[in-house]
PDB file of C-alpha atoms and ligand atoms in Angstrom:
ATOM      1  CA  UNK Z   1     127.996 112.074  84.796  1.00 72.00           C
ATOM      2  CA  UNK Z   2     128.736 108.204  85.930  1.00 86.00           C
ATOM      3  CA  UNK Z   3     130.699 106.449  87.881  1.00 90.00           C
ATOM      4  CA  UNK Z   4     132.082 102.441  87.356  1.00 88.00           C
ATOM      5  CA  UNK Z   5     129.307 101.370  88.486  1.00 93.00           C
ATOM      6  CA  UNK Z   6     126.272 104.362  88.509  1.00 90.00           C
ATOM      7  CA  UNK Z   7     124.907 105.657  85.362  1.00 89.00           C
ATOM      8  CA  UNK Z   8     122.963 109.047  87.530  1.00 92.00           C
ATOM      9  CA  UNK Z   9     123.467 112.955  86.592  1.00 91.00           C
ATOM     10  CA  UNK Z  10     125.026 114.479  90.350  1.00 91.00           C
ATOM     11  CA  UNK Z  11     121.889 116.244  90.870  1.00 94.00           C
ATOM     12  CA  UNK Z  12     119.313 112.904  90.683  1.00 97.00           C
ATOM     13  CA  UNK Z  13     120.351 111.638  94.595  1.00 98.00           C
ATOM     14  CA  UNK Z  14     119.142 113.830  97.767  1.00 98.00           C
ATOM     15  CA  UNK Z  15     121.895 113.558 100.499  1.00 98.00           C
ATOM     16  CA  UNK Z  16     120.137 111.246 102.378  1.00 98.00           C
ATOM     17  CA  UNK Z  17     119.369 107.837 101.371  1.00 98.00           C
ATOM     18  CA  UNK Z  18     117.709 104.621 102.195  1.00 98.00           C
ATOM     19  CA  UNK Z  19     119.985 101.290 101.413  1.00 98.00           C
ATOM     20  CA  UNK Z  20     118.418  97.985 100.878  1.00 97.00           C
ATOM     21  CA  UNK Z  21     120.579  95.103 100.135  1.00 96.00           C
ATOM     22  CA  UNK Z  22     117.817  93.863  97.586  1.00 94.00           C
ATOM     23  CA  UNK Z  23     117.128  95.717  94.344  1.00 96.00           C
ATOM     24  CA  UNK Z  24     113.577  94.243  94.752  1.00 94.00           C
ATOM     25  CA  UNK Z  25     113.123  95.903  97.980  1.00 94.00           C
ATOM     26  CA  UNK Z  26     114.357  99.067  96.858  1.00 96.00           C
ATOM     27  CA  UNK Z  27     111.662  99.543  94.355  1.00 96.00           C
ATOM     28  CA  UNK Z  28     109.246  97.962  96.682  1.00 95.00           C
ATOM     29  CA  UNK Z  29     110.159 100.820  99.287  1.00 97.00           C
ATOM     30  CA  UNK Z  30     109.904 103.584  96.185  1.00 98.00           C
ATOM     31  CA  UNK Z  31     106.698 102.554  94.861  1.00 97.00           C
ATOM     32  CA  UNK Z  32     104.923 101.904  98.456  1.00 97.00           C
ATOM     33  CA  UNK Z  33     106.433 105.012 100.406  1.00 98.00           C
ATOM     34  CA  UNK Z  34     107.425 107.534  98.185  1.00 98.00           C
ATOM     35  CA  UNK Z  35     105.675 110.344  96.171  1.00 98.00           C
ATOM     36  CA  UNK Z  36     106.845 111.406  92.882  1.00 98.00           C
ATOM     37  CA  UNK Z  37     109.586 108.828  92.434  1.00 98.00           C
ATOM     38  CA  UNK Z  38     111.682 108.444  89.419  1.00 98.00           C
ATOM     39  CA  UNK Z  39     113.708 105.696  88.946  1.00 98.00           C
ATOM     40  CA  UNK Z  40     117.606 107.004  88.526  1.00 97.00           C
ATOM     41  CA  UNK Z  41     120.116 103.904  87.977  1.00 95.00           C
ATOM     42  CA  UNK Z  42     119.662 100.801  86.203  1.00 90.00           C
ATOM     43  CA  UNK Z  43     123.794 100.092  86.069  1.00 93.00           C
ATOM     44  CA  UNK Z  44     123.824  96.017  86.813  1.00 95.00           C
ATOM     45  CA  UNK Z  45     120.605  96.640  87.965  1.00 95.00           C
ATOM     46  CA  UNK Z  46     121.393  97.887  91.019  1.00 95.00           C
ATOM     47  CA  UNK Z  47     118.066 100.354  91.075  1.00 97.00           C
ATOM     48  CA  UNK Z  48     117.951 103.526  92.624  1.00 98.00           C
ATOM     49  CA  UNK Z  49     115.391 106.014  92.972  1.00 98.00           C
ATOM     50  CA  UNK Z  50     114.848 109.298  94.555  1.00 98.00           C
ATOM     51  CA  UNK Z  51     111.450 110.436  95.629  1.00 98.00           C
ATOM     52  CA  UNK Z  52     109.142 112.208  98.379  1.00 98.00           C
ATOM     53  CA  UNK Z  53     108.902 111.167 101.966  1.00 98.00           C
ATOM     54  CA  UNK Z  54     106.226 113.651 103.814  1.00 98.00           C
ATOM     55  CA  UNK Z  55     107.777 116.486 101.435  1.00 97.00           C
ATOM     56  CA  UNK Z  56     111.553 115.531 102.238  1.00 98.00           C
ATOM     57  CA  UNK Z  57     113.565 114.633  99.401  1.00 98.00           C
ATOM     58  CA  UNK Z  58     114.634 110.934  99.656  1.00 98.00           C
ATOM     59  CA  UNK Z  59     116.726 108.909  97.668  1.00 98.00           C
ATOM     60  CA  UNK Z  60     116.491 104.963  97.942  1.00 98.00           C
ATOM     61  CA  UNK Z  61     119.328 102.761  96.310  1.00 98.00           C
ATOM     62  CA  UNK Z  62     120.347  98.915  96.876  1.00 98.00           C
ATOM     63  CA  UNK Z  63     123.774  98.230  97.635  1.00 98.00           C
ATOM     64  CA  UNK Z  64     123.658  94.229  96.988  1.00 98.00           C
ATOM     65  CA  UNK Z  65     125.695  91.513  98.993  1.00 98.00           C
ATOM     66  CA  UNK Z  66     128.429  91.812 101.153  1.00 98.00           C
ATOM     67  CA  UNK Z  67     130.834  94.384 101.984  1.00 98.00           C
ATOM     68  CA  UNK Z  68     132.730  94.622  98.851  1.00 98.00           C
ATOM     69  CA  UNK Z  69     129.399  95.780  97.091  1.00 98.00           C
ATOM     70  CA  UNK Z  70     127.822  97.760 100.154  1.00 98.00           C
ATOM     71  CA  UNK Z  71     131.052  99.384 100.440  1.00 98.00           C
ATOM     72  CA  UNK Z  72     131.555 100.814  96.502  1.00 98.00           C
ATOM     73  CA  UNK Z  73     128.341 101.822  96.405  1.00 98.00           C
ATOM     74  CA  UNK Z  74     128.727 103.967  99.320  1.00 98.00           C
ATOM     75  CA  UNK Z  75     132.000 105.359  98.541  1.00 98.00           C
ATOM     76  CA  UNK Z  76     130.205 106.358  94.919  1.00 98.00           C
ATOM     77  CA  UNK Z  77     127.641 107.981  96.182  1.00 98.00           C
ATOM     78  CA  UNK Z  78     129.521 109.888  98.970  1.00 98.00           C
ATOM     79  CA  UNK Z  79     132.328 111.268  97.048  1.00 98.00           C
ATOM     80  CA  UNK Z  80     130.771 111.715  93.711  1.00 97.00           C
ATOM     81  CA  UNK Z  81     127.206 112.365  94.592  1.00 97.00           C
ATOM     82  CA  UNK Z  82     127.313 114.504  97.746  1.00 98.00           C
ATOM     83  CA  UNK Z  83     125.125 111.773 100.076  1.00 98.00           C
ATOM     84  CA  UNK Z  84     125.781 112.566 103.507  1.00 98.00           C
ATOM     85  CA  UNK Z  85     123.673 110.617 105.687  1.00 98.00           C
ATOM     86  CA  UNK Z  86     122.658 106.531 104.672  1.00 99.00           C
ATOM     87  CA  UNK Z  87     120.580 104.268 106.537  1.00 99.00           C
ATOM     88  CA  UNK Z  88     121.302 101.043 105.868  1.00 99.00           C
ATOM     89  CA  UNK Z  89     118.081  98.968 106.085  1.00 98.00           C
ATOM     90  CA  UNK Z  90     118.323  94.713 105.942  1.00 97.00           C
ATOM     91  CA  UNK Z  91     117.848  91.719 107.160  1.00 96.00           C
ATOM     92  CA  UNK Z  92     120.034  90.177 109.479  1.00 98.00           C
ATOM     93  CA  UNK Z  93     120.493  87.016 112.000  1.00 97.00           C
ATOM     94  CA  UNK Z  94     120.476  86.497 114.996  1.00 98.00           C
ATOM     95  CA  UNK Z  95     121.591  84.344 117.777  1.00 97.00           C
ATOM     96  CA  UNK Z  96     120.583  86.038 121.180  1.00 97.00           C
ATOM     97  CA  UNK Z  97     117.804  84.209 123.258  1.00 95.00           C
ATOM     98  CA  UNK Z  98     115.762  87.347 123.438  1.00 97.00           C
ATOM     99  CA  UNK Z  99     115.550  87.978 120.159  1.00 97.00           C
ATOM    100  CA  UNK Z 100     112.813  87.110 117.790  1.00 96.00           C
ATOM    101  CA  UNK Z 101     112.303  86.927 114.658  1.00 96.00           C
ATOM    102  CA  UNK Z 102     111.022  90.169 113.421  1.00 95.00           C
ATOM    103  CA  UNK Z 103     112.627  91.926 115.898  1.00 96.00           C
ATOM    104  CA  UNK Z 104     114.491  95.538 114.545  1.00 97.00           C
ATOM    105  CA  UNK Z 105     118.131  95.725 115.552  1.00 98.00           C
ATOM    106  CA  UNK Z 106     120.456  98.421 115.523  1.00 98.00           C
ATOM    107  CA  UNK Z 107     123.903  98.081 114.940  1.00 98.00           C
ATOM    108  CA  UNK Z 108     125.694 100.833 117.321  1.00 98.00           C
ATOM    109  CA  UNK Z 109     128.829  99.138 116.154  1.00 98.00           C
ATOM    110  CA  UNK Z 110     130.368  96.564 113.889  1.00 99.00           C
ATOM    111  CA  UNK Z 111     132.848  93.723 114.580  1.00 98.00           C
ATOM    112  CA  UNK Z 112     133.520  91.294 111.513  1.00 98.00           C
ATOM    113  CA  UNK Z 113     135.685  88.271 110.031  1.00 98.00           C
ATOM    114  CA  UNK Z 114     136.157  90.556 107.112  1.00 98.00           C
ATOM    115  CA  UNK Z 115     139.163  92.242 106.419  1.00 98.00           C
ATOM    116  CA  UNK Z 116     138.430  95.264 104.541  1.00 98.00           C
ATOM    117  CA  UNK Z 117     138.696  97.238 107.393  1.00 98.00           C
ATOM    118  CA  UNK Z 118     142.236  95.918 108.422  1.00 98.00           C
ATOM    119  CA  UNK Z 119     143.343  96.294 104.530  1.00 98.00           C
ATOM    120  CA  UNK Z 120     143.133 100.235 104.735  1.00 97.00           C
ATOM    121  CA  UNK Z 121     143.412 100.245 108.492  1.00 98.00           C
ATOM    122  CA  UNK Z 122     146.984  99.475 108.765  1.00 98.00           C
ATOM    123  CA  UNK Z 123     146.246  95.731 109.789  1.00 98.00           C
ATOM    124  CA  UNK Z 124     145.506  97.148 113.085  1.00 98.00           C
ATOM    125  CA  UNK Z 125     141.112  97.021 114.725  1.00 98.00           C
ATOM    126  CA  UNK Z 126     138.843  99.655 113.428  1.00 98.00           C
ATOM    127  CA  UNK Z 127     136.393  99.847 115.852  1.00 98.00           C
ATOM    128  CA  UNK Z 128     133.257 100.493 112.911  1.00 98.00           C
ATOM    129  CA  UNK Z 129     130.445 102.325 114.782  1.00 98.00           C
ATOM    130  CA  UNK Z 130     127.087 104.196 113.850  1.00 99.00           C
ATOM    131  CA  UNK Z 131     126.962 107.802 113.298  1.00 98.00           C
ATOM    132  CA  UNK Z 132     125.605 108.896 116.958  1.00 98.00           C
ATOM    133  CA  UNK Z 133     123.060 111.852 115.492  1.00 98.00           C
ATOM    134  CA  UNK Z 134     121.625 109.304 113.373  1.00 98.00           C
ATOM    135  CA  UNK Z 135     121.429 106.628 116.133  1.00 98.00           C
ATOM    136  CA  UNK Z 136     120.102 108.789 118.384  1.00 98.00           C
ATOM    137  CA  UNK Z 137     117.127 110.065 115.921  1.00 98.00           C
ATOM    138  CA  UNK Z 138     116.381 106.484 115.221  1.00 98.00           C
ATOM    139  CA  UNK Z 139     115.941 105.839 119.070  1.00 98.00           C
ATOM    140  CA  UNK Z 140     113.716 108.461 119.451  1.00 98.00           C
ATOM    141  CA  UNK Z 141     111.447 107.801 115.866  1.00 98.00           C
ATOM    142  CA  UNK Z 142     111.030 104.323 117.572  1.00 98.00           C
ATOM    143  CA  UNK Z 143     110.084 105.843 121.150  1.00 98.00           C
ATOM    144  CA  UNK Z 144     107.626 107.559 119.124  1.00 98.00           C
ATOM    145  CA  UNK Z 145     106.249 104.818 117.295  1.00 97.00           C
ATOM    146  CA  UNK Z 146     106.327 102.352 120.365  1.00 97.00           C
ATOM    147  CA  UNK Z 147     108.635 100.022 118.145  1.00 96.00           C
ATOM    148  CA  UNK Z 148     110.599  97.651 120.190  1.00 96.00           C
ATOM    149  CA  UNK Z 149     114.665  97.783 119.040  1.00 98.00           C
ATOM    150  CA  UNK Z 150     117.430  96.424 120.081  1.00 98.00           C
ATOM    151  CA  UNK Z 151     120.718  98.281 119.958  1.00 98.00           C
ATOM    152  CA  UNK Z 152     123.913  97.057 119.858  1.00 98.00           C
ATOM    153  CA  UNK Z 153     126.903  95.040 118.354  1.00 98.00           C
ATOM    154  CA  UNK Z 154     126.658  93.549 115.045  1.00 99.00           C
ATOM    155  CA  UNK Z 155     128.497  90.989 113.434  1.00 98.00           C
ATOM    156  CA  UNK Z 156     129.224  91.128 109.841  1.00 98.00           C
ATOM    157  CA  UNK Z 157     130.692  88.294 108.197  1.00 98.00           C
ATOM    158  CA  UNK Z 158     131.788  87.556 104.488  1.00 98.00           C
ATOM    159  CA  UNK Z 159     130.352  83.848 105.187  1.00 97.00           C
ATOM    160  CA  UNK Z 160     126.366  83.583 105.480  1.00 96.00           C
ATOM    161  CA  UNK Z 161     126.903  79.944 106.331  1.00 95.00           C
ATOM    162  CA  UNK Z 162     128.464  80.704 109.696  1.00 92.00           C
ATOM    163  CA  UNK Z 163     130.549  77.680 111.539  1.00 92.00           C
ATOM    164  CA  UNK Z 164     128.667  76.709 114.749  1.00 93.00           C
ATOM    165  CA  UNK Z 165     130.873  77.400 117.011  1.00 95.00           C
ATOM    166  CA  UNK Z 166     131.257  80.898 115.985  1.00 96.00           C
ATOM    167  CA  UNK Z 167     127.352  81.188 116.809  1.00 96.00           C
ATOM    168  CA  UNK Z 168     128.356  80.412 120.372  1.00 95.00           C
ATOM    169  CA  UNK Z 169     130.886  82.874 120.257  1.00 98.00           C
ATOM    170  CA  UNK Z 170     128.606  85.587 118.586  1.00 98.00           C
ATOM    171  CA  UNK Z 171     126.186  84.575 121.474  1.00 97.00           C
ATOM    172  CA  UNK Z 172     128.463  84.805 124.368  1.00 97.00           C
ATOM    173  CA  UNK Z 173     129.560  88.498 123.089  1.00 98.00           C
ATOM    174  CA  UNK Z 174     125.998  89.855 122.775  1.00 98.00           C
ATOM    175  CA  UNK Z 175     125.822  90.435 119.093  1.00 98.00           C
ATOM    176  CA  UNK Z 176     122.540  91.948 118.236  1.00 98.00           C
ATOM    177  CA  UNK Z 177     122.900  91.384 114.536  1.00 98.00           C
ATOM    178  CA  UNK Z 178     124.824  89.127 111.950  1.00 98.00           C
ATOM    179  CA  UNK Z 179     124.753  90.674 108.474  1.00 98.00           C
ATOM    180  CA  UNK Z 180     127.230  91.080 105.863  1.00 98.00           C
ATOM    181  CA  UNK Z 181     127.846  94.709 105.585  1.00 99.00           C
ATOM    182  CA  UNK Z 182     127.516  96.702 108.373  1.00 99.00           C
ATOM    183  CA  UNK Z 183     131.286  96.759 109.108  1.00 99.00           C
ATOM    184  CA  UNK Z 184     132.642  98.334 105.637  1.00 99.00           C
ATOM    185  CA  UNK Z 185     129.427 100.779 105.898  1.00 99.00           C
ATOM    186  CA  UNK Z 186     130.285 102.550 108.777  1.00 99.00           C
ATOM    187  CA  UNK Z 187     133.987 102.622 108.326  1.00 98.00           C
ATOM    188  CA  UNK Z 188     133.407 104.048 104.644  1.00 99.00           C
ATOM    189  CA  UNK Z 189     131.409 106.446 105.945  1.00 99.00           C
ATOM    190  CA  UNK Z 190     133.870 107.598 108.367  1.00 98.00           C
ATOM    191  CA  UNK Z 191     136.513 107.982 106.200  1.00 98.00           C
ATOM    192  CA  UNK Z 192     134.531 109.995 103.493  1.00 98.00           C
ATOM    193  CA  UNK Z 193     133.294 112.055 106.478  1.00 98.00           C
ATOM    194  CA  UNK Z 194     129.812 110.529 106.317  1.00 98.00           C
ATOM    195  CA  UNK Z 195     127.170 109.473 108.798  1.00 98.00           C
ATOM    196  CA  UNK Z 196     125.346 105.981 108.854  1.00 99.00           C
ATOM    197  CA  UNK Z 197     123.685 103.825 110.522  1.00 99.00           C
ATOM    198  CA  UNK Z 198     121.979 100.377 110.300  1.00 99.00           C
ATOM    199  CA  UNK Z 199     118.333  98.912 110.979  1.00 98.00           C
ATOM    200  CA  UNK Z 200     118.113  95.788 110.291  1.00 98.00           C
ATOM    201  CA  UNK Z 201     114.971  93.223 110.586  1.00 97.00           C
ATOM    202  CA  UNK Z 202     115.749  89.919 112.490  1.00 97.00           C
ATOM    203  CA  UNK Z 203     115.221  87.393 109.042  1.00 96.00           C
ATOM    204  CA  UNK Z 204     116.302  84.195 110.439  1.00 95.00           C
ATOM    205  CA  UNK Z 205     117.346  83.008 114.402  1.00 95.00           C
ATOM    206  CA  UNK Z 206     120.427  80.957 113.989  1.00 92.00           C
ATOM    207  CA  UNK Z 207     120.951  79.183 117.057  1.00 90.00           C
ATOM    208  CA  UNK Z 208     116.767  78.124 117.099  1.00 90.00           C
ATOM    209  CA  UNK Z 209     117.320  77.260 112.970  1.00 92.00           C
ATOM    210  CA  UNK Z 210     114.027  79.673 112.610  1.00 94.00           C
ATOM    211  CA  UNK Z 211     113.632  82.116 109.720  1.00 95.00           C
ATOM    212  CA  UNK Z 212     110.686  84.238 108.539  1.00 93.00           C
ATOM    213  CA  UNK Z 213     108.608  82.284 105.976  1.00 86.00           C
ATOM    214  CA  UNK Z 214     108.603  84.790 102.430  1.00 76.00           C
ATOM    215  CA  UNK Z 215     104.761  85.116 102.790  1.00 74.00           C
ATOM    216  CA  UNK Z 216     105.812  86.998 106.221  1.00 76.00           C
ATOM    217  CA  UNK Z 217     108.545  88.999 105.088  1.00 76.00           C
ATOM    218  CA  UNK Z 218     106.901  91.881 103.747  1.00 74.00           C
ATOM    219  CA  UNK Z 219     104.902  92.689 106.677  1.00 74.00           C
ATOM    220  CA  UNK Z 220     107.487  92.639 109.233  1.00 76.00           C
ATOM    221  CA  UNK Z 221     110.064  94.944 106.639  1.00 90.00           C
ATOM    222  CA  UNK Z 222     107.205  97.617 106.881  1.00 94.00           C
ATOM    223  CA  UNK Z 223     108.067  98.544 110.658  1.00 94.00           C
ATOM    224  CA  UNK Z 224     111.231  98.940 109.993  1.00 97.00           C
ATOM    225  CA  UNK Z 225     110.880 101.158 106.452  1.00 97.00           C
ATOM    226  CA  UNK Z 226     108.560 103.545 108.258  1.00 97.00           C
ATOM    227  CA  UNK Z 227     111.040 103.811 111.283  1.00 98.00           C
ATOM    228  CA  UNK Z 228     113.928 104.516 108.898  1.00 98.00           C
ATOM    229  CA  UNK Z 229     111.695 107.291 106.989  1.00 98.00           C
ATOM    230  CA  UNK Z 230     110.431 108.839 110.286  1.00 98.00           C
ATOM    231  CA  UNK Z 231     114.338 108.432 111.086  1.00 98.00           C
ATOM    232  CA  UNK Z 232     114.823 110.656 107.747  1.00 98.00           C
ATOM    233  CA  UNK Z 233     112.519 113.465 109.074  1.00 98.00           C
ATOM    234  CA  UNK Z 234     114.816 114.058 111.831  1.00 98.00           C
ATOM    235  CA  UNK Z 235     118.437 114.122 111.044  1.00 98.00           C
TER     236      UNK Z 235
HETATM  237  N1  LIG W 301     123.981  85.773 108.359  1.00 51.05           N
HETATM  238  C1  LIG W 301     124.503  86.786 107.660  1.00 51.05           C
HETATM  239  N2  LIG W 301     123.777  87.688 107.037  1.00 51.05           N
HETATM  240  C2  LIG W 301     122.439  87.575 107.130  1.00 51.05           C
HETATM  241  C3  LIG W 301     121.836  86.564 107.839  1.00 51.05           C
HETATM  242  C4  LIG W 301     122.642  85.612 108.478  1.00 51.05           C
HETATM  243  O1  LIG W 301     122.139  84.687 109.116  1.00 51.05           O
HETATM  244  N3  LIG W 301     120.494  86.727 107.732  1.00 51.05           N
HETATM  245  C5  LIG W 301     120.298  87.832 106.970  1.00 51.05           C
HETATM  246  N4  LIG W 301     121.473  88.356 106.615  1.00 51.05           N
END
């Protein structure tokens, strides 16, 4: 079988996935941390493969930029491939003073500029939040590892190139995380009965104009991968 825009059979995905936005990372993450991986969609490129995490079936697919992509990827794989639980793992910005570069957020809920939420909302707020069980798990894998998070309120926004006094605003509202897909993630999710969550690595501080040079960006995704697999283990 396929879908507009996934070329798998039904049976290739395990109901839990990992989603990069980057196809790059996704086959980094299958070839680094997974036994017995095949490779199971090449549609646009968007790769996705499904392998072995510590004996638990794992599939790992990108879902590209921005909600619009994020969003149909999920909404694929829920409804015509049976995935039931999707971690979400990125890059994101952020603005607050204590938070660093590096630094793994986690976004408990999602406000945004977008409006895909409003369009099937009604026009009214949809309050986009994490799936608790999944949250929760992910608190305790990074007890367990002694990783520092941060969990809270993320921003997504259709616009990387965010206006400067939005920063302020983000700021003054304790956003954890800017990113541009969190928000149609979790509300996808929820309508297709779902549960998600997103981890994101801190990529670039906005307010300090600092960002994490590419040489360093491999290093500091690996905390978070291994969080999100332990994460895997548990829910
Ligand atoms: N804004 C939006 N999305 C992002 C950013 C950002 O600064 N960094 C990584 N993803």
């Amino acid at each position: 079988m396929s879908t507009f825009h996934i070329n798998s059979k039904k049976s290739d995905f395990s109901d839990t996935i990992l989603m990069p936005g980057d196809p790059v990372r996704a086959k980094y993450i299958a070839e680094n941390y997974l036994n017995n991986f095949k490779q199971i969609n090449t549609t646009r490129l968007m790769l996705a493969y499904t392998g072995y995490y510590k004996n638990k079936k794992i599939s790992i697919m990108s879902h590209g930029i921005g909600i619009p992509s994020a969003a149909l990827y999920v909404r694929e794989l829920i409804t015509e491939y049976n995935v039931k639980k999707i971690i979400r793992i990125g890059t994101c910005g952020a603005v607050r003073d204590d938070i660093n570069l590096r630094d793994i957020v986690i976004g408990l809920g999602a406000s945004t500029d977008s409006k895909f939420n409003r369009i099937r909302f009604y026009n009214h707020d949809y309050a986009a939040i994490s799936d608790f069980h999944i949250t929760y798990q992910a608190f305790l894998a990074a007890r367990q590892m002694k990783v520092k998070i941060h969990i809270g309120n993320f921003f997504t926004t259709d616009s990387f190139y965010t206006d400067q006094d939005m920063l302020k605003i983000l700021n003054k509202y304790n956003i954890v995380g800017i990113d541009m897909e969190t928000a149609g993630i979790y509300s996808v999710a929820s309508e297709f009965r779902a549960q998600a969550l997103s981890i994101c690595t801190v990529s670039d501080h906005i307010l300090k104009k600092e960002s994490v040079s590419s040489s360093d960006r491999e290093s500091s995704f690996n905390d978070m991968i291994v969080l999100s697999l332990e994460t895997t283990l548990l829910i």
